[in-house]
GROMACS .gro file of C-alpha atoms in nm:
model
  113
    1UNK     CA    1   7.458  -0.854   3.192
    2UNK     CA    2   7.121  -1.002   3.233
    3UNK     CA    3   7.063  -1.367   3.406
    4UNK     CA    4   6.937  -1.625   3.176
    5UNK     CA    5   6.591  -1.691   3.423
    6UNK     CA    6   6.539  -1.358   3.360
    7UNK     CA    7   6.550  -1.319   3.006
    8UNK     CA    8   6.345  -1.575   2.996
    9UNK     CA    9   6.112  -1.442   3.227
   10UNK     CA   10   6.080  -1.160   2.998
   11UNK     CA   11   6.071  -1.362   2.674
   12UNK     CA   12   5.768  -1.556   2.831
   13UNK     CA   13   5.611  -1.210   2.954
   14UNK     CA   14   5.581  -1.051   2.572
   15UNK     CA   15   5.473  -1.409   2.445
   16UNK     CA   16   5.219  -1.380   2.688
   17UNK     CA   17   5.139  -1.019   2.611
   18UNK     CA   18   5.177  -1.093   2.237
   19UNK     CA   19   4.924  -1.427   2.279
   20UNK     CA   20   4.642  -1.230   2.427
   21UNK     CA   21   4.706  -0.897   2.170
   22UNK     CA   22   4.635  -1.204   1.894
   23UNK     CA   23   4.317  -1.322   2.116
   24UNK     CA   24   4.223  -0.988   2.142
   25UNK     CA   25   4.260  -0.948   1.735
   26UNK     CA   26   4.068  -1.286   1.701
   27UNK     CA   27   3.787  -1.147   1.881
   28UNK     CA   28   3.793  -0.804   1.706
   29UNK     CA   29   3.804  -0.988   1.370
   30UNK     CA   30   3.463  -1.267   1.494
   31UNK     CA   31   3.298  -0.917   1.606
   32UNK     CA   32   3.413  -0.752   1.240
   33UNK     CA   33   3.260  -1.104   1.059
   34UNK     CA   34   2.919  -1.101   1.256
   35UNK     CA   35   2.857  -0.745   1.190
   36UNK     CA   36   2.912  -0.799   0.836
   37UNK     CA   37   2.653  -1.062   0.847
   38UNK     CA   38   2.435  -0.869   1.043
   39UNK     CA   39   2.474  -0.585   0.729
   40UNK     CA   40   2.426  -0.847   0.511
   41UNK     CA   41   2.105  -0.941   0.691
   42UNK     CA   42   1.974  -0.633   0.742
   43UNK     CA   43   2.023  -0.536   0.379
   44UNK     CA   44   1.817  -0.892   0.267
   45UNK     CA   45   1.564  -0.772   0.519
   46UNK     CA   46   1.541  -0.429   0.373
   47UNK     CA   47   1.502  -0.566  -0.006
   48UNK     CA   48   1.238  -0.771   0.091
   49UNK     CA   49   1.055  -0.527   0.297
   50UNK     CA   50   1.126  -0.305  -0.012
   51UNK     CA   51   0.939  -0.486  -0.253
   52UNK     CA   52   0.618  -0.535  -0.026
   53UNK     CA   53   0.652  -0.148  -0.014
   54UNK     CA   54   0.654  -0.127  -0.401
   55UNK     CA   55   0.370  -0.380  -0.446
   56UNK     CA   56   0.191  -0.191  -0.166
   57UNK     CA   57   0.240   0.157  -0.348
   58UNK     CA   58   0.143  -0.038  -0.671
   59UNK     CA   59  -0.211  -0.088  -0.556
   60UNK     CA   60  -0.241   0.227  -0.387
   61UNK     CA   61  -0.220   0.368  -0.709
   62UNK     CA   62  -0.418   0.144  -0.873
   63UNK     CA   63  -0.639   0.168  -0.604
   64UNK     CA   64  -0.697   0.558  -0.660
   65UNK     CA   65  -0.738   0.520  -1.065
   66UNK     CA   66  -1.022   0.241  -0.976
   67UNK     CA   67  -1.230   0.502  -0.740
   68UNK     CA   68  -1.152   0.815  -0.914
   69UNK     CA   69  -1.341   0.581  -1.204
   70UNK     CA   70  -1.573   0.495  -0.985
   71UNK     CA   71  -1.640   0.863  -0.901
   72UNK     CA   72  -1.688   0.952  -1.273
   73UNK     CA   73  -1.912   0.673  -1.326
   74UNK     CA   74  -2.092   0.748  -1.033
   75UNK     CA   75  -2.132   1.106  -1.160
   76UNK     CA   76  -2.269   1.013  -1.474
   77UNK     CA   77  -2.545   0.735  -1.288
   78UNK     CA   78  -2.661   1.031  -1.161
   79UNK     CA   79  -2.691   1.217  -1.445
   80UNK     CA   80  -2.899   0.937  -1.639
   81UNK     CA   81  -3.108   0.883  -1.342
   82UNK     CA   82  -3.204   1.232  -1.340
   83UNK     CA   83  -3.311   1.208  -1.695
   84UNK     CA   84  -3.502   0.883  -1.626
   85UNK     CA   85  -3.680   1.023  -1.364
   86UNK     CA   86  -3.751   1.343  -1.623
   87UNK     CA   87  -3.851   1.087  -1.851
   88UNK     CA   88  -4.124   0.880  -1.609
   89UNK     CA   89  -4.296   1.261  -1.499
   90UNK     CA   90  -4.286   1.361  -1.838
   91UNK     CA   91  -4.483   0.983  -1.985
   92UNK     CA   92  -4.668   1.001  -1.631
   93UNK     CA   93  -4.831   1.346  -1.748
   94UNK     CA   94  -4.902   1.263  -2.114
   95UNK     CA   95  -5.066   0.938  -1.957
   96UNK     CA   96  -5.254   1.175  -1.775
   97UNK     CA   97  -5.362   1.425  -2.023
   98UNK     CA   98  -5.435   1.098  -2.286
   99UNK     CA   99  -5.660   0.979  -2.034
  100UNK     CA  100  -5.884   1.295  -1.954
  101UNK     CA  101  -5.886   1.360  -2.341
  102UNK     CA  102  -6.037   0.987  -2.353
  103UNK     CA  103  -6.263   1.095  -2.067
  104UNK     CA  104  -6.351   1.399  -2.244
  105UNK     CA  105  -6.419   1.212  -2.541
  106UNK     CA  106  -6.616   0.960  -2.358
  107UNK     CA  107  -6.836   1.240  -2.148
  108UNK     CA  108  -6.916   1.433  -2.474
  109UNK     CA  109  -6.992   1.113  -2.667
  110UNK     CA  110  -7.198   0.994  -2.414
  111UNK     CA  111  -7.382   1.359  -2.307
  112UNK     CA  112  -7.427   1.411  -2.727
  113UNK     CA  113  -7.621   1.108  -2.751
   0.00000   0.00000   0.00000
């Protein structure tokens, strides 16, 4: 047979071990409940980071439609200035050749006389 004290003894032992195996799950179960609000977190974190991205890559693109625009438009400035430019020589040289016909005119009016 066992002595009472001792039994007792024991009993009080596995409480003991039994107590701190329940701390020890307490703690396990705060540490399980923080990192599921550190997921949580993380994940709000991550869908608001997520739309920046979008709205970001949203005017990226529209960013790129604007100067590839631009480029065409820019292209075709180019284009009309070049005519323009065609355009002044050509009225600069008929101004010319108007005026030595007038001179011409003038000269052999004036000589004839």
């Amino acid at each position: 047979m066992t002595k009472p004290g001792s039994r007792q003894n024991d009993a009080r032992r596995v409480l003991r071990d039994v107590e701190e195996r329940q701390a020890d799950i307490k703690k396990i179960d705060q540490t399980i409940n923080q990192l599921a609000e550190m997921f949580v977190e993380i994940s709000d974190m991550v869908n608001r980071q997520q739309e920046t991205i979008d709205s970001i890559e949203s005017a990226v693109e529209d960013t790129h439609g604007n100067v590839e625009s631009a480029h065409k438009e820019v292209k075709q400035a180019i284009v009309y200035r070049i005519k323009a430019r065609k355009k002044i020589w050509i009225a600069l040289l008929l101004l010319i050749i108007i005026i030595i016909i007038i001179v011409v005119i003038i000269y052999f009016t004036v000589i004839k006389k």
